[in-house]
Coordinates of C-alpha atoms in Angstrom, one line a residue:
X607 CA 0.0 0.0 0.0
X608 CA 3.2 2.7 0.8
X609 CA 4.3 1.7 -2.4
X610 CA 1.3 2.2 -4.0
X611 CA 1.3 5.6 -2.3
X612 CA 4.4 6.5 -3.7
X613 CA 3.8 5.6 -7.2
X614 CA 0.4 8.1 -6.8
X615 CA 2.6 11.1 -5.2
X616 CA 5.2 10.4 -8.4
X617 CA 2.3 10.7 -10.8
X618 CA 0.6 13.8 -9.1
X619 CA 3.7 15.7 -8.5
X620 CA 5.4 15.1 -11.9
X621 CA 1.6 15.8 -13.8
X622 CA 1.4 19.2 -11.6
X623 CA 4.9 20.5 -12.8
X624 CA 4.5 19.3 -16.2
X625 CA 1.4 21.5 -16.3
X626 CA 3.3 24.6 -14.5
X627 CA 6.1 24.3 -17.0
X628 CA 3.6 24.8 -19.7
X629 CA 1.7 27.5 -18.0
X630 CA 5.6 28.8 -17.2
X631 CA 5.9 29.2 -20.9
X632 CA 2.8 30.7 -21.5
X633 CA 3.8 33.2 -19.1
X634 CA 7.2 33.9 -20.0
X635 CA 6.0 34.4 -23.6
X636 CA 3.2 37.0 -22.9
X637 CA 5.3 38.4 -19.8
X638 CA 8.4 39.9 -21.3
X639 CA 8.8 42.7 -18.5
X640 CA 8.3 43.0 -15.1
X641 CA 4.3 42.9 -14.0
X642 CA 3.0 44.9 -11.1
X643 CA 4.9 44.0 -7.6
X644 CA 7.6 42.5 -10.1
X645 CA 8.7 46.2 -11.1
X646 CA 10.3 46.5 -7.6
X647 CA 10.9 43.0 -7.3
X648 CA 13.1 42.2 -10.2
X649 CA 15.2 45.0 -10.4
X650 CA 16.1 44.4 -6.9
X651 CA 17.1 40.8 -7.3
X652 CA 19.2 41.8 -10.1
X653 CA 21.4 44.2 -8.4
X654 CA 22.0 41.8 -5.9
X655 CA 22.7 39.3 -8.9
X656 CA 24.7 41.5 -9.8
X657 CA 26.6 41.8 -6.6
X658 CA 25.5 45.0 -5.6
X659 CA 24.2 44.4 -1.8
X660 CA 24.7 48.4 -0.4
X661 CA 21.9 49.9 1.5
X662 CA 22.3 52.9 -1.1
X663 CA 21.3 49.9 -3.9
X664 CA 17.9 49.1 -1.9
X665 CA 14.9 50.7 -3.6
X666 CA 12.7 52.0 -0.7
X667 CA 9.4 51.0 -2.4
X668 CA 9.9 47.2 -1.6
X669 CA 8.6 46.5 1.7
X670 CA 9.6 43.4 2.8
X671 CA 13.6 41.9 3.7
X672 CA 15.5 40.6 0.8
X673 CA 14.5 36.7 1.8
X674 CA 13.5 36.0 -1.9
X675 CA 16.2 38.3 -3.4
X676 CA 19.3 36.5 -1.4
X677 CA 18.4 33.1 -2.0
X678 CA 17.5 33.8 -5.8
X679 CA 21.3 34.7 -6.3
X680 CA 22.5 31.5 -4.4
X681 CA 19.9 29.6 -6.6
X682 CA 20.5 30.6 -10.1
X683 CA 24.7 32.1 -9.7
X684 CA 25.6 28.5 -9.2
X685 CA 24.4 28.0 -13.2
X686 CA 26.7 30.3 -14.3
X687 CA 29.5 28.3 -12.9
X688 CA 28.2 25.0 -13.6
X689 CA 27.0 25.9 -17.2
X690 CA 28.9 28.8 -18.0
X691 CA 26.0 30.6 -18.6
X692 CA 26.8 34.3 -18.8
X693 CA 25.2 37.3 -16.1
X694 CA 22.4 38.2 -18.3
X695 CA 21.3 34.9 -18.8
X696 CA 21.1 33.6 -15.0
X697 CA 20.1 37.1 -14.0
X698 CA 17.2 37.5 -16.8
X699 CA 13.4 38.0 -15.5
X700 CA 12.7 34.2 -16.4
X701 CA 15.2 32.5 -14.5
X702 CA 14.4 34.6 -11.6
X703 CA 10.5 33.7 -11.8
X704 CA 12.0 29.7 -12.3
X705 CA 12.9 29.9 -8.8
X706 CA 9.0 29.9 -7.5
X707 CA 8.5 27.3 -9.9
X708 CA 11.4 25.4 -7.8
X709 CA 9.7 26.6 -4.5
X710 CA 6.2 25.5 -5.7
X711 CA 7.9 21.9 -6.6
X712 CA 9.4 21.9 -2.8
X713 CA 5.8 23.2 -1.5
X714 CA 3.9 20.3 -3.0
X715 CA 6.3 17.9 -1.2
X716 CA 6.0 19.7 2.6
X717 CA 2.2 19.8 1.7
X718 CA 1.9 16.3 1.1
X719 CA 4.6 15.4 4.5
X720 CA 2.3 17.8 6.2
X721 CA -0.5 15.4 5.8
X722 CA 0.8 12.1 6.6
X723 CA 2.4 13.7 9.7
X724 CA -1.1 15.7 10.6
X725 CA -3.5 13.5 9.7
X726 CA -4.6 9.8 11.0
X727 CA -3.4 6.9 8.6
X728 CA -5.7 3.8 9.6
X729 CA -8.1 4.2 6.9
X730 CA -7.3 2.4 3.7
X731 CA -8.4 5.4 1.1
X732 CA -6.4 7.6 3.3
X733 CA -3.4 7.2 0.8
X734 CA -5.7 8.4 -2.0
X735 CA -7.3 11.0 0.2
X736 CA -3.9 12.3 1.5
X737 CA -3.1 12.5 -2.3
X738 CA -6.0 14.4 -3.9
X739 CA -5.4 17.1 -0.4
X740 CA -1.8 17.6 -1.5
X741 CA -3.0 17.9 -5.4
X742 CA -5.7 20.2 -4.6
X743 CA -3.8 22.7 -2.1
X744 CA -0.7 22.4 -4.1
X745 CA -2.9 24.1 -7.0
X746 CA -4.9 26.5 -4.6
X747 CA -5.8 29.1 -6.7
X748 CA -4.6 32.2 -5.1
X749 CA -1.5 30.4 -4.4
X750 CA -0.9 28.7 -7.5
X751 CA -0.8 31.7 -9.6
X752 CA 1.7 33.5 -7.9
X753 CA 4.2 31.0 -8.8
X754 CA 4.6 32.2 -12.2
X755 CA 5.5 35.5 -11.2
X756 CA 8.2 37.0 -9.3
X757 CA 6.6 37.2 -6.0
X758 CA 7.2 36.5 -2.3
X759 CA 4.5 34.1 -1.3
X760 CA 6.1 30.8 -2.5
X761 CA 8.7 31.4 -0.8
X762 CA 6.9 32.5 2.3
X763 CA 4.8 29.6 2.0
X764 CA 7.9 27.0 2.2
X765 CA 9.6 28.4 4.8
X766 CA 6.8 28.5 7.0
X767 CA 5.4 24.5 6.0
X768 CA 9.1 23.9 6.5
X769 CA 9.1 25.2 9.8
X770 CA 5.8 23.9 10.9
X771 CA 7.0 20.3 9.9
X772 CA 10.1 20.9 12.1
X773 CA 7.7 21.6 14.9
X774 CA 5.2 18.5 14.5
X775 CA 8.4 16.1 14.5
X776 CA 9.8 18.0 17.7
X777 CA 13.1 19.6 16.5
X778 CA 12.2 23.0 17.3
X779 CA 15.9 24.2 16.5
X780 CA 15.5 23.8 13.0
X781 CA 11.5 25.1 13.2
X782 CA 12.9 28.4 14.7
X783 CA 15.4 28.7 11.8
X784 CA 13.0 28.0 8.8
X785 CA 10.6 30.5 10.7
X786 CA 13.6 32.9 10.4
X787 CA 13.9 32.0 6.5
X788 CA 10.2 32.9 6.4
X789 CA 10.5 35.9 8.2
X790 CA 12.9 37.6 5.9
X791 CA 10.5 36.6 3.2
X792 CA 7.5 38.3 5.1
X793 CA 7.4 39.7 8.5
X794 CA 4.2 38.5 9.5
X795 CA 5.3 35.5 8.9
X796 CA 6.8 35.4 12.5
X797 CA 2.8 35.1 14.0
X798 CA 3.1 31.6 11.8
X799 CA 6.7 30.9 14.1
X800 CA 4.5 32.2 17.2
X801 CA 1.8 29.6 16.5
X802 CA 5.0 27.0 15.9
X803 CA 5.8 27.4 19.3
X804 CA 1.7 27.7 20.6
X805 CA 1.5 23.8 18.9
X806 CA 3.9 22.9 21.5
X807 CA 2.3 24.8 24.2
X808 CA -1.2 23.5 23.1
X809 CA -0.3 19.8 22.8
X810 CA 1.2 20.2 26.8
X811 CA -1.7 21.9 27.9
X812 CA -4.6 19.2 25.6
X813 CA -2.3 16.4 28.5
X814 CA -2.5 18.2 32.0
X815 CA -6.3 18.8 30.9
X816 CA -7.1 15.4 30.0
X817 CA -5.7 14.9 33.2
X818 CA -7.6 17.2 35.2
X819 CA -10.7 16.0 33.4
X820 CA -9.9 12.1 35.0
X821 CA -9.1 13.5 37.8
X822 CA -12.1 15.0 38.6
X823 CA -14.1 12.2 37.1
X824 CA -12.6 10.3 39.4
X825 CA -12.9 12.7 42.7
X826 CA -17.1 13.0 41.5
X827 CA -16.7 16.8 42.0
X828 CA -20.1 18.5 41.1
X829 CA -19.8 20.3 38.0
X830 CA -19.9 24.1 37.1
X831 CA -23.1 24.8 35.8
X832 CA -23.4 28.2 33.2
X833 CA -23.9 29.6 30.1
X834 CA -20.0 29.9 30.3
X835 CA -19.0 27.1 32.2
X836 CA -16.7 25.7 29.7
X837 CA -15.3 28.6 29.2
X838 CA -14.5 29.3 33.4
X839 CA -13.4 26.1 33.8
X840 CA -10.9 26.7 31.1
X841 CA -10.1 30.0 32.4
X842 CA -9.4 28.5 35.5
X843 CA -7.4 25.8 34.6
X844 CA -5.3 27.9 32.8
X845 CA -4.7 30.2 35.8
X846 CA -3.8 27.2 37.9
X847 CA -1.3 25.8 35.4
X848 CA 0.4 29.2 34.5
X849 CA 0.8 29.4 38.3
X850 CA 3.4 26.4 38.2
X851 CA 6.7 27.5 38.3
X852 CA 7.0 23.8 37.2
X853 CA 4.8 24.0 34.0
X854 CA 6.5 27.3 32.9
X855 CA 10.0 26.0 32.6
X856 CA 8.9 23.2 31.2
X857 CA 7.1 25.2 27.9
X858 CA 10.2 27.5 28.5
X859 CA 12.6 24.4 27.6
X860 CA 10.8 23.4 25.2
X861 CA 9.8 26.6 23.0
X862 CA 13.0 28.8 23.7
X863 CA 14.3 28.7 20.3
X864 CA 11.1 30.3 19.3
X865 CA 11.0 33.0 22.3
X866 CA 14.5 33.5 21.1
X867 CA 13.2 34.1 17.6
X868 CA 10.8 36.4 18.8
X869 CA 13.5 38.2 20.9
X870 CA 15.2 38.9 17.6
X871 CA 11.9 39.9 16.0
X872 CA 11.0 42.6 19.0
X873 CA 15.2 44.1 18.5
X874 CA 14.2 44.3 14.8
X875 CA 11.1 46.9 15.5
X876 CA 13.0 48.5 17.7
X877 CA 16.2 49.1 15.5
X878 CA 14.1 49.7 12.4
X879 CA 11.2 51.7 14.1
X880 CA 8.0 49.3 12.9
X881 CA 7.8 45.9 11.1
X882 CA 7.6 47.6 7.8
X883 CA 10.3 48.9 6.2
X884 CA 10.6 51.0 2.7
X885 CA 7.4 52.7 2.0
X886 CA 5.3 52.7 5.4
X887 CA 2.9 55.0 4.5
X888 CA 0.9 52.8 2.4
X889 CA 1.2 49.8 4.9
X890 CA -0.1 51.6 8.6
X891 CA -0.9 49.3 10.9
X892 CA -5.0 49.6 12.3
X893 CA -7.8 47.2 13.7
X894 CA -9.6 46.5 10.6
X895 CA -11.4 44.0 12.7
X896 CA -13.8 43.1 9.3
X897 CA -10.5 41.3 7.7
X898 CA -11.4 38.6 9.7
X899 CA -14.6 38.1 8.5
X900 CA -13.0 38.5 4.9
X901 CA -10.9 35.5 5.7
X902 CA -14.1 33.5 6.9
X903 CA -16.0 34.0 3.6
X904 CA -13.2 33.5 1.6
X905 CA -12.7 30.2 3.4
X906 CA -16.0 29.4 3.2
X907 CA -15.7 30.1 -0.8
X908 CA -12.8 27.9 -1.2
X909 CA -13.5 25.3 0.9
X910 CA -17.5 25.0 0.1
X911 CA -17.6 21.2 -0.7
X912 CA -16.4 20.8 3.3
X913 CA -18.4 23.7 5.4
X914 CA -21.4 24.3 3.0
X915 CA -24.2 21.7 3.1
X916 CA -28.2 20.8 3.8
X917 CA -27.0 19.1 6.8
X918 CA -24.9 22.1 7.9
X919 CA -27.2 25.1 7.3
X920 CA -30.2 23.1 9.7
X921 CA -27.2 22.2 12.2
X922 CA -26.3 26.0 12.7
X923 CA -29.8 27.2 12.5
X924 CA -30.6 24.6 15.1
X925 CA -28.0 26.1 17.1
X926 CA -28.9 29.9 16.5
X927 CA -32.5 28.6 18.0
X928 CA -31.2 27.0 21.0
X929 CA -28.1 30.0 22.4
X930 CA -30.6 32.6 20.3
X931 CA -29.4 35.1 23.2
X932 CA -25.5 34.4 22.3
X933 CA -26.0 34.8 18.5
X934 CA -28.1 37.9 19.1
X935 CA -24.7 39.3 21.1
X936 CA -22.4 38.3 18.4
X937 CA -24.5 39.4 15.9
X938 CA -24.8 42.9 17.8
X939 CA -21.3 42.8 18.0
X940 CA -20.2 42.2 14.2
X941 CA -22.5 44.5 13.2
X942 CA -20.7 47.5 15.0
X943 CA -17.6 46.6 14.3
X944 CA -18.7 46.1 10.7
X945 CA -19.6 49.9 11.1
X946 CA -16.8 51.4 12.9
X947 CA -13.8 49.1 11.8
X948 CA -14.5 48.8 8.0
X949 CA -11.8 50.5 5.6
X950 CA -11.0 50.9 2.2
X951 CA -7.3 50.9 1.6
X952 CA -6.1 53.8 -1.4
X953 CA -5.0 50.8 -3.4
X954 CA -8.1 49.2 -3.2
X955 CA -9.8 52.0 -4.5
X956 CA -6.9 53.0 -7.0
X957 CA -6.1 49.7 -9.2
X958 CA -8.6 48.1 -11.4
X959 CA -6.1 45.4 -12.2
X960 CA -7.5 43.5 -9.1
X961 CA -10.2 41.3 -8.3
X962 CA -10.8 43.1 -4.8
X963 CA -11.5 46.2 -6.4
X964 CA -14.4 44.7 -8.8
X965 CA -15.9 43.0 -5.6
X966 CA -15.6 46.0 -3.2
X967 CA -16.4 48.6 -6.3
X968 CA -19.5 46.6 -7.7
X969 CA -20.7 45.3 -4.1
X970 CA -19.3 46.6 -1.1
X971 CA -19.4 50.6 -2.2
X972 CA -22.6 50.3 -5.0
X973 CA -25.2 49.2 -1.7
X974 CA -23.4 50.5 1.7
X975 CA -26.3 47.9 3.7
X976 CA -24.2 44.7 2.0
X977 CA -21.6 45.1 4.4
X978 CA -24.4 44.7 6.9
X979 CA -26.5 42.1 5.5
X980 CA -23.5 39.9 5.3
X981 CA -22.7 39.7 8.7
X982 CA -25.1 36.5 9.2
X983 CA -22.9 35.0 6.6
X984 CA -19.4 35.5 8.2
X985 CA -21.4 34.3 11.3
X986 CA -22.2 31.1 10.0
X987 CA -18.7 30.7 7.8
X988 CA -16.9 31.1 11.3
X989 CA -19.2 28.7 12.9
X990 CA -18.8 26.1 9.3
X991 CA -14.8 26.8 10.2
X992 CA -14.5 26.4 14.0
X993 CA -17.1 23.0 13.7
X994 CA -14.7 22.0 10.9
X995 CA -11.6 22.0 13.5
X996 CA -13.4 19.9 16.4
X997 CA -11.5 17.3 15.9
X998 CA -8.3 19.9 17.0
X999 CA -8.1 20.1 21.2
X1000 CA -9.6 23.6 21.8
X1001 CA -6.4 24.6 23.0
X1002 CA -5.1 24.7 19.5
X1003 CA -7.9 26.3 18.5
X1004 CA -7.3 28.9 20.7
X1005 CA -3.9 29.3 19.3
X1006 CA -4.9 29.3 15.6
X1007 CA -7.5 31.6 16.4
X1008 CA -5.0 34.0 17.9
X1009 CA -2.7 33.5 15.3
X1010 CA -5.3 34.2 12.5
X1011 CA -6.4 37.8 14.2
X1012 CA -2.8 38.7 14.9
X1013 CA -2.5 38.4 11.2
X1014 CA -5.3 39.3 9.3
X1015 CA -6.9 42.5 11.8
X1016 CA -3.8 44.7 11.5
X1017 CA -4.0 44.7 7.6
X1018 CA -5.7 47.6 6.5
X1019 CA -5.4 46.6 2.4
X1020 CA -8.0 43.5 1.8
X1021 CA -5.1 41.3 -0.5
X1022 CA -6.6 38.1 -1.2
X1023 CA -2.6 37.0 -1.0
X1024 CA -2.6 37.6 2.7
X1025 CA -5.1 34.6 3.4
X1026 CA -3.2 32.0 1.9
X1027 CA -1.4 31.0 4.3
X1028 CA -3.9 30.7 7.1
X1029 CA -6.2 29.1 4.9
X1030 CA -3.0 26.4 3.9
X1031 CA -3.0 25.8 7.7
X1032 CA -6.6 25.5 8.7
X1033 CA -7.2 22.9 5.3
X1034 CA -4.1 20.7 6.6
X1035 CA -5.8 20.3 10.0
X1036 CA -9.4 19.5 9.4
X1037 CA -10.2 15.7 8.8
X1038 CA -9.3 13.9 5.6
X1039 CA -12.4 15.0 3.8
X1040 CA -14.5 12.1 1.8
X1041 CA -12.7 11.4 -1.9
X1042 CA -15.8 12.5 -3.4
X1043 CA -15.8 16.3 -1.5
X1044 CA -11.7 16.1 -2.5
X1045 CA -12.6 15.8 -6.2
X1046 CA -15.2 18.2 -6.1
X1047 CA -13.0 20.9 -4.9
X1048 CA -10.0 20.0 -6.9
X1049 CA -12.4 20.0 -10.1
X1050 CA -13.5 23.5 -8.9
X1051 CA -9.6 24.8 -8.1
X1052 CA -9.0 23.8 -11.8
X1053 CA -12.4 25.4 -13.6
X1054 CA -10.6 28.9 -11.1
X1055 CA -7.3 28.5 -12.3
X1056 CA -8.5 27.8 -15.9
X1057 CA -10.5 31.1 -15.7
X1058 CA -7.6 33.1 -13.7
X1059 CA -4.8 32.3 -16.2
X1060 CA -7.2 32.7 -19.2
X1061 CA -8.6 36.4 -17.9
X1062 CA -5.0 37.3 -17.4
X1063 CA -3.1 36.2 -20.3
X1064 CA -5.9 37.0 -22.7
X1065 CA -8.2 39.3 -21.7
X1066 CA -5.9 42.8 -21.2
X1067 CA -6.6 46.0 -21.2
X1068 CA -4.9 49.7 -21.6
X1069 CA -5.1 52.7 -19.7
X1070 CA -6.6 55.7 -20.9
X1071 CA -2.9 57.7 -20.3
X1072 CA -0.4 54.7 -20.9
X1073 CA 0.7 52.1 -23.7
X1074 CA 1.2 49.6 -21.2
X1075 CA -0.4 46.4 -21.2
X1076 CA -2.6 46.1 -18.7
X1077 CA -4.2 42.3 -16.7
X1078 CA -6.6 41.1 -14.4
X1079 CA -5.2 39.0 -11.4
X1080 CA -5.2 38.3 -7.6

């Protein structure tokens, strides 16, 4: 049967990057210059090709450390010593987009090891099932298309699987570095190092409370009766155990290398003076608490086969009937900070080469009560998404959860790009979904991805005041 499984992973993974090459070709063909984010991108990756690292070389437009840029050059200068290819051939525009194809080759891999290690293997179709989940995130659309250009989150995205593998097999030395790759790659990407190290604190805590839980069993103790009794006796079991001098050294031993990452993380702020660094007015900080509801619906949207069904809908609406009072609070809730925290970033507003500004343009700013009327949707798409995790203690959840708001909230710019990575982590922890839900949502990532690159390298456009070729994308 591991054979089997093997000969299915060969197939799927040479298939996939059979297809990319192709699509790489289409790309390079109709892509002769840099595109969008690539303007600052390219340029930069080529002075450092070119052996120009200075500070006075940097070009303060590009926002994020020079992760991608360092390790292009120890990628592709190696061929010009191997080959004897000259400068301009290692340093053109297509070999430095070849290098996501590389990373997109290495994140189909982690995706797949990220499965085996996360998910139960006692069923037979799990091999199969493991597959078609590796095939179908590897080909996520918003993912998927950014490995054809010269852009950071392929990179991002296996540094931080990388790192998160490291941390489910225990060596949290090597997690910490790969969460440092990641880091200089994207600077949020330390929350995904943070919830690295809460996996480690969550799987210690899941113990002591199973413990408590038999040990109260066992003592008969009367329970604690509430609307938020789970909740207190949480709470309070928290307090209790964060009270052991015991407990804390032990999640001290055992997540240091991450604390010291973060150490290293806090002297960067300080030094730099923020987390961003090159052009910080168009990336301000805010609680843009709506972001998070963003993430929900587009989860919701990409994962439908798994959260959307008959048998959901009645479940939640059976549960809106029962805690009617609690859903009323939420609701109350969302709905004010739907009106106080909802923002339009200048670039959302400013660049009709997006998708986000045809959704927020034809919807969000044509009938100002959408924003409102959706709110029972993000309500029952973060229900769908926490029911979806049950099978996770809800001590990770609480870390996720964390995680997710630390990353999302602060954005002010709604960037389809900046969900991919939670949504990569949430779809590798809920249960191995039925084949027939799998092929259903790979058949739908294809009919998107068919679409995306057909819009894109088919359907441009030109502004009114340039010759440039304009395209739809991301």
């Amino acid at each position: 049967m591991a054979q089997l499984e093997g000969y299915y992973f060969s197939a799927a993974l040479s298939c996939t990057f059979l297809v990319s090459c192709l699509l790489f070709s289409a790309f390079s063909r109709a892509l002769r210059e840099p595109y969008m984010d690539e303007i600052f991108h390219l340029p930069q990756a080529q002075r450092y090709c070119e052996g120009h690292f200075s500070l006075s070389q940097w070009d303060p437009m590009i926002t994020t450390l020079p992760g991608l840029y360092l390790l292009s050059v120890g990628v592709v200068k190696p061929a010009s010593w191997i080959f004897g290819w000259s400068e301009h051939v290692v340093c053109s525009i297509g070999m430095l987009r070849f290098v996501n194809l590389l990373f997109s080759v290495g994140n189909f891999y982690l995706l797949y090891l990220l499965f085996r290690k996360v998910q139960p293997r006692h069923k037979a179709a799990s091999s199969v099932q493991r597959i078609l989940s590796t095939l179908t995130l590897a080909v996520f659309p918003t993912l998927y298309f950014f490995n054809f250009l010269y852009y950071t989150e392929a990179g991002s995205m296996f540094f931080t699987l990388f790192a998160y593998l490291m941390c489910l097999y225990g060596n949290h030395k090597t997690s910490a570095l790969l969460g440092f790759c990641g880091f200089m790659f994207r600077q949020t990407n330390i929350i995904w190092a943070v919830f690295c190290a809460g996996n480690v604190i969550a799987q210690k805590l899941t113990e002591a409370w199973k413990t408590e839980l038999q040990k109260k069993k066992e003592e008969r103790l009367p329970p604690i009766k509430g609307p938020f009794s789970e909740f207190r006796k949480i709470l309070q079991f928290l307090l209790v155990y964060s009270m052991s001098f015991k407990n804390l050294s032990m999640l001290f031993l055992l997540t240091w290398p991450y604390i010291l990452l973060v150490f290293l993380f806090c002297v960067f702020v300080v030094v730099n003076g923020g987390i961003v660094i090159g052009d910080r007015s168009s990336h301000e900080a805010c609680l843009h608490f709506p972001q998070l509801f963003y993430f929900f619906s587009f989860t919701l949207f990409f994962s439908f086969p798994h959260l959307l069904s008959p048998s959901k809908i009645r479940a939640f609406l059976s549960l809106v009937w029962k805690r009617r009072i609690q859903f009323f609070v939420i609701t109350l809730v969302s709905l004010f900070l739907v009106w106080k925290f909802t923002y339009a970033h200048k670039y959302l507003l400013a660049d009709n080469r997006h998708y986000t500004f045809y959704v927020w343009k034809r919807v969000f700013q044509r009938y100002e009560i959408v924003k409102y009327l959706l709110v029972p949707v993000y309500i029952f798409a973060g229900w769908s998404i926490a029911d979806s995790l049950k099978s996770k203690s809800i001590f990770w959840n609480l870390m996720f959860f964390i995680c997710l708001f630390t990353v999302t909230v602060p954005q002010k710019l709604l960037e389809f790009r900046y969900f991919i990575l939670p949504y990569v982590i949430y779809r590798l922890n809920i249960p191995l979904p039925p084949i027939s839900r799998l092929v259903c949502e790979l058949g739908c990532y294809a009919v998107v991805n068919f679409l995306t690159f057909y819009i894109f390298l088919n359907k441009t456009f030109q502004w009114p005041n340039s010759q440039d070729i304009q395209r739809f994308m991301w």
